[in-house]
Coordinates of C-alpha atoms and ligand atoms in Angstrom, one line a residue:
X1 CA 24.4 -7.9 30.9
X2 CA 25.7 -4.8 29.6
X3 CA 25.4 -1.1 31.6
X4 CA 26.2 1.6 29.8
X5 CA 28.5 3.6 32.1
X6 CA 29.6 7.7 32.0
X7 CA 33.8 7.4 31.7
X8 CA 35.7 10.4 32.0
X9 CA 39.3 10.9 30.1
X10 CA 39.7 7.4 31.2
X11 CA 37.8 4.1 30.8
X12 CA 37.4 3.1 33.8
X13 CA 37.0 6.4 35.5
X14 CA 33.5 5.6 35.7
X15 CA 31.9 8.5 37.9
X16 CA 27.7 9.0 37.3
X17 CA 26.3 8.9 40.7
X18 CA 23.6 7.2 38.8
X19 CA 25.1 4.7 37.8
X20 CA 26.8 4.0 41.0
X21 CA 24.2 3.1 42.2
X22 CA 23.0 0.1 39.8
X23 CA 26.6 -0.7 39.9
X24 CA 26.0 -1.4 43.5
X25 CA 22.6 -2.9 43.1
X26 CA 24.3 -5.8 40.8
X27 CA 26.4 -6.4 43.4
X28 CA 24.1 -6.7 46.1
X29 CA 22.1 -8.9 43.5
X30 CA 25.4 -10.9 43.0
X31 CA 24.7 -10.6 39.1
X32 CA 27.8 -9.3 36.8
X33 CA 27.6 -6.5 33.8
X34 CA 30.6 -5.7 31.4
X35 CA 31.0 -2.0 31.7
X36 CA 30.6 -0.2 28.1
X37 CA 32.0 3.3 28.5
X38 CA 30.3 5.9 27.6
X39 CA 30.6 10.1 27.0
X40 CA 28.1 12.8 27.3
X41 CA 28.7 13.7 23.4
X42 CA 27.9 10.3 22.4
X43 CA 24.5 10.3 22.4
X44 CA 24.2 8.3 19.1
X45 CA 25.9 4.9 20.9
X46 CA 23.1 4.7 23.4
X47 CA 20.1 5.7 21.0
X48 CA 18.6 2.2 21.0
X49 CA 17.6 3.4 24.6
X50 CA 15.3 6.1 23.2
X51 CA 16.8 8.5 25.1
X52 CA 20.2 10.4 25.9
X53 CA 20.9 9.2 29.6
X54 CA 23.0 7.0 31.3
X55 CA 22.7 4.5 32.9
X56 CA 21.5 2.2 30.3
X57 CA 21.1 -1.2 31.2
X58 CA 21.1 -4.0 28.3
X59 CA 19.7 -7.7 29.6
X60 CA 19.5 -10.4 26.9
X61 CA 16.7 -8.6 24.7
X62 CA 15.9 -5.8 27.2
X63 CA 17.1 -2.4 27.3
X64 CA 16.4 0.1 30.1
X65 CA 17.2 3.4 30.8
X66 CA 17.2 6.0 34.4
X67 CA 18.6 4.2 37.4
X68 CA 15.0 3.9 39.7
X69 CA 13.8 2.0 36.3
X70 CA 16.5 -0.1 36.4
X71 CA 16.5 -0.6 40.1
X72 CA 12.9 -1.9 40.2
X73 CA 14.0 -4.0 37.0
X74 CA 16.6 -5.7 38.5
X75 CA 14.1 -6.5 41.7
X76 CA 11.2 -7.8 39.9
X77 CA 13.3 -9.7 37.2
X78 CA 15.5 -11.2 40.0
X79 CA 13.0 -11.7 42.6
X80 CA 15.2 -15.2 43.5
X81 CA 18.3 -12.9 44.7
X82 CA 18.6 -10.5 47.5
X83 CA 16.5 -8.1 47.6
X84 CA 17.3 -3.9 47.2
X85 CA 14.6 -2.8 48.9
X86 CA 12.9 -5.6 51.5
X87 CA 9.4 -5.5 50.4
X88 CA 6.6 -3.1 48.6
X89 CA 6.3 -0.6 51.1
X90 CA 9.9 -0.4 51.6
X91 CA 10.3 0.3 47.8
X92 CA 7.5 3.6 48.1
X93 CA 9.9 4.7 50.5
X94 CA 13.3 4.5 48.6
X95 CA 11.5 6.3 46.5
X96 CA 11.8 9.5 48.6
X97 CA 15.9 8.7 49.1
X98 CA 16.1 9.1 45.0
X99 CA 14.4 12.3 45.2
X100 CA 15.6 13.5 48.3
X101 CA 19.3 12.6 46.5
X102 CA 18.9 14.0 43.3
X103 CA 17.4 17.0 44.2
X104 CA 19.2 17.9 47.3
X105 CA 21.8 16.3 48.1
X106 CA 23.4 16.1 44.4
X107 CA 22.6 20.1 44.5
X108 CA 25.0 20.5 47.7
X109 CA 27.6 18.3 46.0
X110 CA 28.0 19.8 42.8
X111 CA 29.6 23.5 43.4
X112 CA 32.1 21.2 45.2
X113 CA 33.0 19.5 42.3
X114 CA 31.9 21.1 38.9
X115 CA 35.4 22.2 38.1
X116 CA 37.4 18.9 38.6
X117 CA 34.4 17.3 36.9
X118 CA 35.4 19.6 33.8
X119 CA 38.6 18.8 34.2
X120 CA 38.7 15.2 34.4
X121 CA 36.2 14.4 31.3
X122 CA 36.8 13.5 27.8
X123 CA 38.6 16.7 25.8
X124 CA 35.3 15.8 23.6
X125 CA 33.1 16.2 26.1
X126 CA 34.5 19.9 27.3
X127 CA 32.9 22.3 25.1
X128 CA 29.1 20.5 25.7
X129 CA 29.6 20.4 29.7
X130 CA 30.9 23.6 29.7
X131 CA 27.7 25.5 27.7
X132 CA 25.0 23.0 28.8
X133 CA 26.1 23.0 32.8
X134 CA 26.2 27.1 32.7
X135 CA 22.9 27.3 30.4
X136 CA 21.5 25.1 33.6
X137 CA 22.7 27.4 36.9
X138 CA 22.6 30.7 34.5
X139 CA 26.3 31.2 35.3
X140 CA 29.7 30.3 34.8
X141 CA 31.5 27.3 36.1
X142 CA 34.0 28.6 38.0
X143 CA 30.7 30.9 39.5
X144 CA 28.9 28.2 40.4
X145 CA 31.8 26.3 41.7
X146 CA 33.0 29.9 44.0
X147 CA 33.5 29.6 47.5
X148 CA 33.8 26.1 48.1
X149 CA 35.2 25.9 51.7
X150 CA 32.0 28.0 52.8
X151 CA 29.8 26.0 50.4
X152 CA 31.4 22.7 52.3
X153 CA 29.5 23.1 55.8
X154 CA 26.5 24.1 53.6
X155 CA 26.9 20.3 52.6
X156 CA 27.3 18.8 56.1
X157 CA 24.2 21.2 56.8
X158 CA 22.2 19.2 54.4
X159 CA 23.7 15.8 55.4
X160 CA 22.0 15.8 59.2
X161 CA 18.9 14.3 59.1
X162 CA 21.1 11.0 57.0
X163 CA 23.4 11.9 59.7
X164 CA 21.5 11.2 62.7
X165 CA 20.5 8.0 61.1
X166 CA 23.5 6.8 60.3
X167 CA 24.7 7.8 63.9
X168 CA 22.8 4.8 65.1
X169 CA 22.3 2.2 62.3
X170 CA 24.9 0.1 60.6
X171 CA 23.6 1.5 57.3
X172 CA 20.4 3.6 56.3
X173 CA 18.6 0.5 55.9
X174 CA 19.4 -1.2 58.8
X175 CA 21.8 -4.0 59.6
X176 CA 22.4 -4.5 55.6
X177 CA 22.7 -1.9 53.1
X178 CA 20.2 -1.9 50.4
X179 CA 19.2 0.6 47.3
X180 CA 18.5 3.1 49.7
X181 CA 22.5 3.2 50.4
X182 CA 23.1 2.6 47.0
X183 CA 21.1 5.5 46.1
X184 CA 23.1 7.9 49.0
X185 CA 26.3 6.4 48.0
X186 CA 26.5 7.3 44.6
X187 CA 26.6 10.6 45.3
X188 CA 29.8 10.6 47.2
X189 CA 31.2 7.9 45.0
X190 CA 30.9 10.6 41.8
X191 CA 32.8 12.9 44.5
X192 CA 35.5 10.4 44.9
X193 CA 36.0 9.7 41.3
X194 CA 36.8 12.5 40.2
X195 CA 37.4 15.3 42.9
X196 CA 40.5 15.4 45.4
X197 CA 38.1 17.7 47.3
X198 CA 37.3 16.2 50.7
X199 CA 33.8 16.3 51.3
X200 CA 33.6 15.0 55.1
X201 CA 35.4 15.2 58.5
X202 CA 37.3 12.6 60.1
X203 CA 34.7 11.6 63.2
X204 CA 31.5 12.1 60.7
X205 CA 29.6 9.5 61.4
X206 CA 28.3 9.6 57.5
X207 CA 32.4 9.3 56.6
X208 CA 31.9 6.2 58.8
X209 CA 29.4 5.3 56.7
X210 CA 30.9 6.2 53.9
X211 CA 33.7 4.1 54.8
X212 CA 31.6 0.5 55.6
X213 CA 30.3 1.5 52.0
X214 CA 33.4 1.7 50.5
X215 CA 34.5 -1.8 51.6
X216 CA 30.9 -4.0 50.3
X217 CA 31.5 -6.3 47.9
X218 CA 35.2 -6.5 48.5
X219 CA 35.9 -3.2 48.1
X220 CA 34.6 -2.7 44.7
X221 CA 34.2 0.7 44.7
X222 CA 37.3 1.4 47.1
X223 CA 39.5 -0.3 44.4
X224 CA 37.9 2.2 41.6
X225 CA 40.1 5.0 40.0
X226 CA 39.3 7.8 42.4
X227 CA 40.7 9.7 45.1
X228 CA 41.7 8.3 48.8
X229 CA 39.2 11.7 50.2
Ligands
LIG301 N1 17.2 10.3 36.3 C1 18.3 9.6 35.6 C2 19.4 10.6 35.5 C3 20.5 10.1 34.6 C4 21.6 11.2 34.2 O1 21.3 12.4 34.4 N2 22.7 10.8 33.8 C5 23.8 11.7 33.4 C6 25.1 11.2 33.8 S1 25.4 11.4 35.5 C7 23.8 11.8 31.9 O2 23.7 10.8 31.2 N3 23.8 13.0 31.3 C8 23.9 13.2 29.9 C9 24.0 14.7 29.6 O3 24.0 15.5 30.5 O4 23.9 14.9 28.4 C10 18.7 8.4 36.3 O5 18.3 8.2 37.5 O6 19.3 7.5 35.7

Protein backbone atom coordinates (compact mmCIF):
# COMPACT_ATOMS: atom_id res chain seq x y z
CA UNK A 1 0.00 0.00 0.00
CA UNK A 2 1.01 3.32 -0.87
CA UNK A 3 -0.69 6.87 0.65
CA UNK A 4 0.20 9.72 -0.98
CA UNK A 5 1.09 12.14 1.90
CA UNK A 6 1.38 16.29 1.95
CA UNK A 7 5.32 16.90 3.11
CA UNK A 8 6.40 20.24 3.88
CA UNK A 9 10.26 21.39 3.37
CA UNK A 10 10.97 18.11 4.78
CA UNK A 11 9.95 14.47 3.89
CA UNK A 12 8.70 13.40 6.68
CA UNK A 13 7.15 16.49 7.90
CA UNK A 14 3.99 14.98 6.90
CA UNK A 15 1.14 17.48 8.23
CA UNK A 16 -2.54 17.20 6.09
CA UNK A 17 -5.01 16.74 8.80
CA UNK A 18 -6.47 14.55 6.24
CA UNK A 19 -4.25 12.40 5.91
CA UNK A 20 -3.76 12.08 9.55
CA UNK A 21 -6.39 10.60 9.82
CA UNK A 22 -5.98 7.51 7.33
CA UNK A 23 -2.64 7.39 8.77
CA UNK A 24 -4.32 6.55 11.98
CA UNK A 25 -7.03 4.41 10.44
CA UNK A 26 -4.03 1.98 9.09
CA UNK A 27 -2.99 1.79 12.32
CA UNK A 28 -5.97 0.98 14.00
CA UNK A 29 -6.44 -1.59 11.06
CA UNK A 30 -2.87 -2.83 11.88
CA UNK A 31 -2.22 -2.66 7.93
CA UNK A 32 1.25 -0.69 6.86
CA UNK A 33 1.56 1.98 3.82
CA UNK A 34 5.02 3.43 2.57
CA UNK A 35 4.55 7.12 2.72
CA UNK A 36 5.11 8.84 -0.83
CA UNK A 37 5.69 12.52 -0.21
CA UNK A 38 3.89 14.72 -1.82
CA UNK A 39 3.62 18.97 -2.53
CA UNK A 40 0.72 21.06 -3.27
CA UNK A 41 2.49 22.15 -6.73
CA UNK A 42 2.73 18.66 -7.83
CA UNK A 43 -0.34 17.93 -9.01
CA UNK A 44 0.96 15.99 -12.06
CA UNK A 45 2.48 12.99 -9.54
CA UNK A 46 -0.93 12.17 -8.21
CA UNK A 47 -3.00 12.63 -11.54
CA UNK A 48 -3.74 8.89 -11.92
CA UNK A 49 -6.13 9.83 -8.90
CA UNK A 50 -8.21 11.97 -11.27
CA UNK A 51 -8.03 14.60 -9.04
CA UNK A 52 -5.58 17.19 -7.29
CA UNK A 53 -5.98 16.11 -3.49
CA UNK A 54 -4.34 14.31 -1.02
CA UNK A 55 -4.69 11.78 0.52
CA UNK A 56 -4.38 9.31 -2.16
CA UNK A 57 -4.47 5.96 -1.27
CA UNK A 58 -2.90 3.22 -3.84
CA UNK A 59 -3.88 -0.73 -2.89
CA UNK A 60 -2.56 -3.40 -5.26
CA UNK A 61 -4.74 -2.11 -8.40
CA UNK A 62 -6.90 0.38 -6.57
CA UNK A 63 -6.52 4.02 -6.26
CA UNK A 64 -8.60 6.29 -4.04
CA UNK A 65 -8.70 9.64 -3.28
CA UNK A 66 -10.49 12.17 -0.10
CA UNK A 67 -9.94 10.68 3.29
CA UNK A 68 -14.02 9.65 4.19
CA UNK A 69 -13.57 7.52 0.68
CA UNK A 70 -10.71 5.98 1.89
CA UNK A 71 -11.98 5.45 5.36
CA UNK A 72 -15.00 3.50 4.25
CA UNK A 73 -12.49 1.72 1.79
CA UNK A 74 -10.34 0.56 4.25
CA UNK A 75 -13.62 -0.82 6.40
CA UNK A 76 -15.32 -2.62 3.76
CA UNK A 77 -12.11 -3.99 2.13
CA UNK A 78 -10.81 -5.13 5.60
CA UNK A 79 -13.95 -6.09 7.13
CA UNK A 80 -11.55 -9.11 8.96
CA UNK A 81 -9.66 -6.24 11.09
CA UNK A 82 -10.81 -3.90 13.63
CA UNK A 83 -13.26 -1.97 12.84
CA UNK A 84 -13.15 2.30 12.52
CA UNK A 85 -16.40 2.91 13.08
CA UNK A 86 -18.35 -0.28 15.03
CA UNK A 87 -21.22 -0.81 12.77
CA UNK A 88 -23.59 0.94 9.97
CA UNK A 89 -25.26 3.37 12.05
CA UNK A 90 -22.13 4.26 13.77
CA UNK A 91 -20.51 5.09 10.33
CA UNK A 92 -23.84 7.71 9.38
CA UNK A 93 -22.69 9.28 12.42
CA UNK A 94 -18.88 9.73 11.84
CA UNK A 95 -20.17 11.20 9.14
CA UNK A 96 -21.17 14.34 11.05
CA UNK A 97 -17.55 14.40 12.98
CA UNK A 98 -15.91 14.84 9.17
CA UNK A 99 -18.13 17.67 8.58
CA UNK A 100 -18.35 19.02 11.85
CA UNK A 101 -14.25 18.92 11.53
CA UNK A 102 -13.65 20.23 8.28
CA UNK A 103 -15.94 22.84 8.47
CA UNK A 104 -15.63 24.11 11.94
CA UNK A 105 -13.18 23.05 13.73
CA UNK A 106 -10.33 23.22 10.83
CA UNK A 107 -11.87 26.95 10.35
CA UNK A 108 -10.89 27.78 14.15
CA UNK A 109 -7.47 26.13 13.64
CA UNK A 110 -6.28 27.77 10.71
CA UNK A 111 -5.80 31.67 11.65
CA UNK A 112 -3.73 29.94 14.30
CA UNK A 113 -1.45 28.49 12.01
CA UNK A 114 -1.62 29.89 8.41
CA UNK A 115 1.73 31.66 8.82
CA UNK A 116 3.97 28.78 10.20
CA UNK A 117 2.19 26.66 7.62
CA UNK A 118 3.71 29.13 4.98
CA UNK A 119 6.71 28.94 6.49
CA UNK A 120 7.32 25.50 6.97
CA UNK A 121 6.33 24.22 3.16
CA UNK A 122 8.30 23.47 0.19
CA UNK A 123 10.04 27.01 -1.18
CA UNK A 124 8.04 25.52 -4.36
CA UNK A 125 5.00 25.37 -2.84
CA UNK A 126 5.24 29.29 -1.48
CA UNK A 127 4.03 31.41 -4.19
CA UNK A 128 0.72 28.81 -4.86
CA UNK A 129 -0.26 28.82 -1.02
CA UNK A 130 0.28 32.22 -0.71
CA UNK A 131 -2.18 33.44 -3.86
CA UNK A 132 -4.62 30.39 -3.64
CA UNK A 133 -4.99 30.57 0.50
CA UNK A 134 -5.71 34.63 0.21
CA UNK A 135 -7.92 34.27 -3.12
CA UNK A 136 -9.94 31.75 -0.52
CA UNK A 137 -10.45 34.16 2.84
CA UNK A 138 -10.37 37.39 0.41
CA UNK A 139 -7.35 38.66 2.42
CA UNK A 140 -3.90 38.50 3.17
CA UNK A 141 -2.16 35.82 5.27
CA UNK A 142 -0.77 37.64 7.83
CA UNK A 143 -4.76 39.16 7.93
CA UNK A 144 -6.22 36.16 8.32
CA UNK A 145 -3.65 34.88 10.69
CA UNK A 146 -4.13 38.63 12.99
CA UNK A 147 -4.84 38.39 16.44
CA UNK A 148 -4.08 35.02 17.34
CA UNK A 149 -4.04 35.10 21.19
CA UNK A 150 -7.79 36.47 20.97
CA UNK A 151 -8.57 34.09 18.09
CA UNK A 152 -7.15 31.14 20.56
CA UNK A 153 -10.20 31.13 23.20
CA UNK A 154 -12.32 31.55 19.96
CA UNK A 155 -10.92 27.93 19.42
CA UNK A 156 -11.50 26.48 22.96
CA UNK A 157 -15.03 28.17 22.32
CA UNK A 158 -15.62 25.88 19.49
CA UNK A 159 -13.96 22.81 21.16
CA UNK A 160 -16.86 22.46 24.12
CA UNK A 161 -19.42 20.37 23.05
CA UNK A 162 -15.98 17.59 22.03
CA UNK A 163 -15.06 18.87 25.37
CA UNK A 164 -17.78 17.80 27.50
CA UNK A 165 -17.51 14.51 25.83
CA UNK A 166 -14.20 13.93 26.28
CA UNK A 167 -14.55 15.08 29.98
CA UNK A 168 -16.22 11.74 30.55
CA UNK A 169 -15.12 9.15 27.94
CA UNK A 170 -11.73 7.61 27.45
CA UNK A 171 -12.02 8.79 23.79
CA UNK A 172 -14.99 10.20 21.57
CA UNK A 173 -15.90 6.85 20.76
CA UNK A 174 -15.89 5.23 23.91
CA UNK A 175 -13.50 2.97 25.65
CA UNK A 176 -11.35 2.70 22.13
CA UNK A 177 -10.70 5.27 19.76
CA UNK A 178 -12.01 4.83 16.41
CA UNK A 179 -12.30 7.11 13.03
CA UNK A 180 -14.23 9.38 14.81
CA UNK A 181 -10.92 10.31 16.88
CA UNK A 182 -9.01 9.90 13.97
CA UNK A 183 -11.09 12.29 12.24
CA UNK A 184 -10.73 15.07 15.47
CA UNK A 185 -7.17 14.24 15.74
CA UNK A 186 -5.91 15.21 12.64
CA UNK A 187 -6.73 18.43 13.08
CA UNK A 188 -4.43 19.00 16.00
CA UNK A 189 -1.86 16.67 14.68
CA UNK A 190 -1.52 19.29 11.33
CA UNK A 191 -1.18 21.92 14.45
CA UNK A 192 1.54 19.99 15.91
CA UNK A 193 3.47 19.51 12.80
CA UNK A 194 4.08 22.41 11.89
CA UNK A 195 3.09 25.25 14.40
CA UNK A 196 5.04 25.93 17.81
CA UNK A 197 1.69 27.64 18.62
CA UNK A 198 0.00 26.01 21.61
CA UNK A 199 -3.36 25.40 20.91
CA UNK A 200 -4.69 23.97 24.51
CA UNK A 201 -4.31 24.50 28.23
CA UNK A 202 -2.68 22.32 30.59
CA UNK A 203 -5.90 20.85 32.60
CA UNK A 204 -8.06 20.67 29.12
CA UNK A 205 -9.58 17.70 29.26
CA UNK A 206 -9.33 17.67 25.20
CA UNK A 207 -5.22 18.23 25.84
CA UNK A 208 -5.89 15.01 27.86
CA UNK A 209 -7.29 13.66 25.10
CA UNK A 210 -5.01 14.92 22.92
CA UNK A 211 -2.37 13.37 24.95
CA UNK A 212 -3.92 9.44 25.14
CA UNK A 213 -4.01 10.12 21.18
CA UNK A 214 -0.67 10.99 20.94
CA UNK A 215 0.57 7.77 22.59
CA UNK A 216 -1.80 4.91 20.17
CA UNK A 217 0.10 2.84 18.30
CA UNK A 218 3.23 3.32 20.19
CA UNK A 219 3.46 6.72 19.84
CA UNK A 220 3.35 6.97 16.18
CA UNK A 221 2.33 10.26 15.83
CA UNK A 222 4.16 11.53 19.15
CA UNK A 223 7.48 10.36 17.48
CA UNK A 224 6.53 12.46 14.14
CA UNK A 225 8.60 15.72 13.27
CA UNK A 226 6.49 18.24 15.05
CA UNK A 227 6.36 20.37 17.94
CA UNK A 228 6.25 19.18 21.85
CA UNK A 229 2.85 21.99 22.05
N1 LIG B 1 -12.05 16.31 1.37
C1 LIG B 1 -10.67 15.94 1.16
C2 LIG B 1 -9.77 17.15 1.39
C3 LIG B 1 -8.31 16.85 1.01
C4 LIG B 1 -7.48 18.12 0.98
O1 LIG B 1 -7.98 19.24 0.94
N2 LIG B 1 -6.16 17.93 0.99
C5 LIG B 1 -5.23 19.06 0.92
C6 LIG B 1 -4.03 18.80 1.81
S1 LIG B 1 -4.44 19.07 3.50
C7 LIG B 1 -4.71 19.17 -0.50
O2 LIG B 1 -4.32 18.19 -1.08
N3 LIG B 1 -4.69 20.39 -1.04
C8 LIG B 1 -4.18 20.62 -2.35
C9 LIG B 1 -4.27 22.06 -2.74
O3 LIG B 1 -4.67 22.89 -1.93
O4 LIG B 1 -3.91 22.34 -3.87
C10 LIG B 1 -10.30 14.76 2.08
O5 LIG B 1 -11.02 14.55 3.08
O6 LIG B 1 -9.35 14.03 1.79
Amino acid sequence: MQLYELAAQEDDRCFSPYCWRIRMALAHKGLSGETIPWRFTEKERIAFSGQERVPVLFDGQTTISDSWAIANYLESTYSDRPSLFGGTDAQALTRFVNTWTDRVLHAAITPLIITDILGHIHEKDRAYFRESREQRFGKTLEDVASDRDRKVLDLHQTLEPFRAIVRERTFLSGDRPMYADYIVFGAFQWARSISPFCLLQDGDPVAAWRDRMLHLYDGMSLRAKGYSV
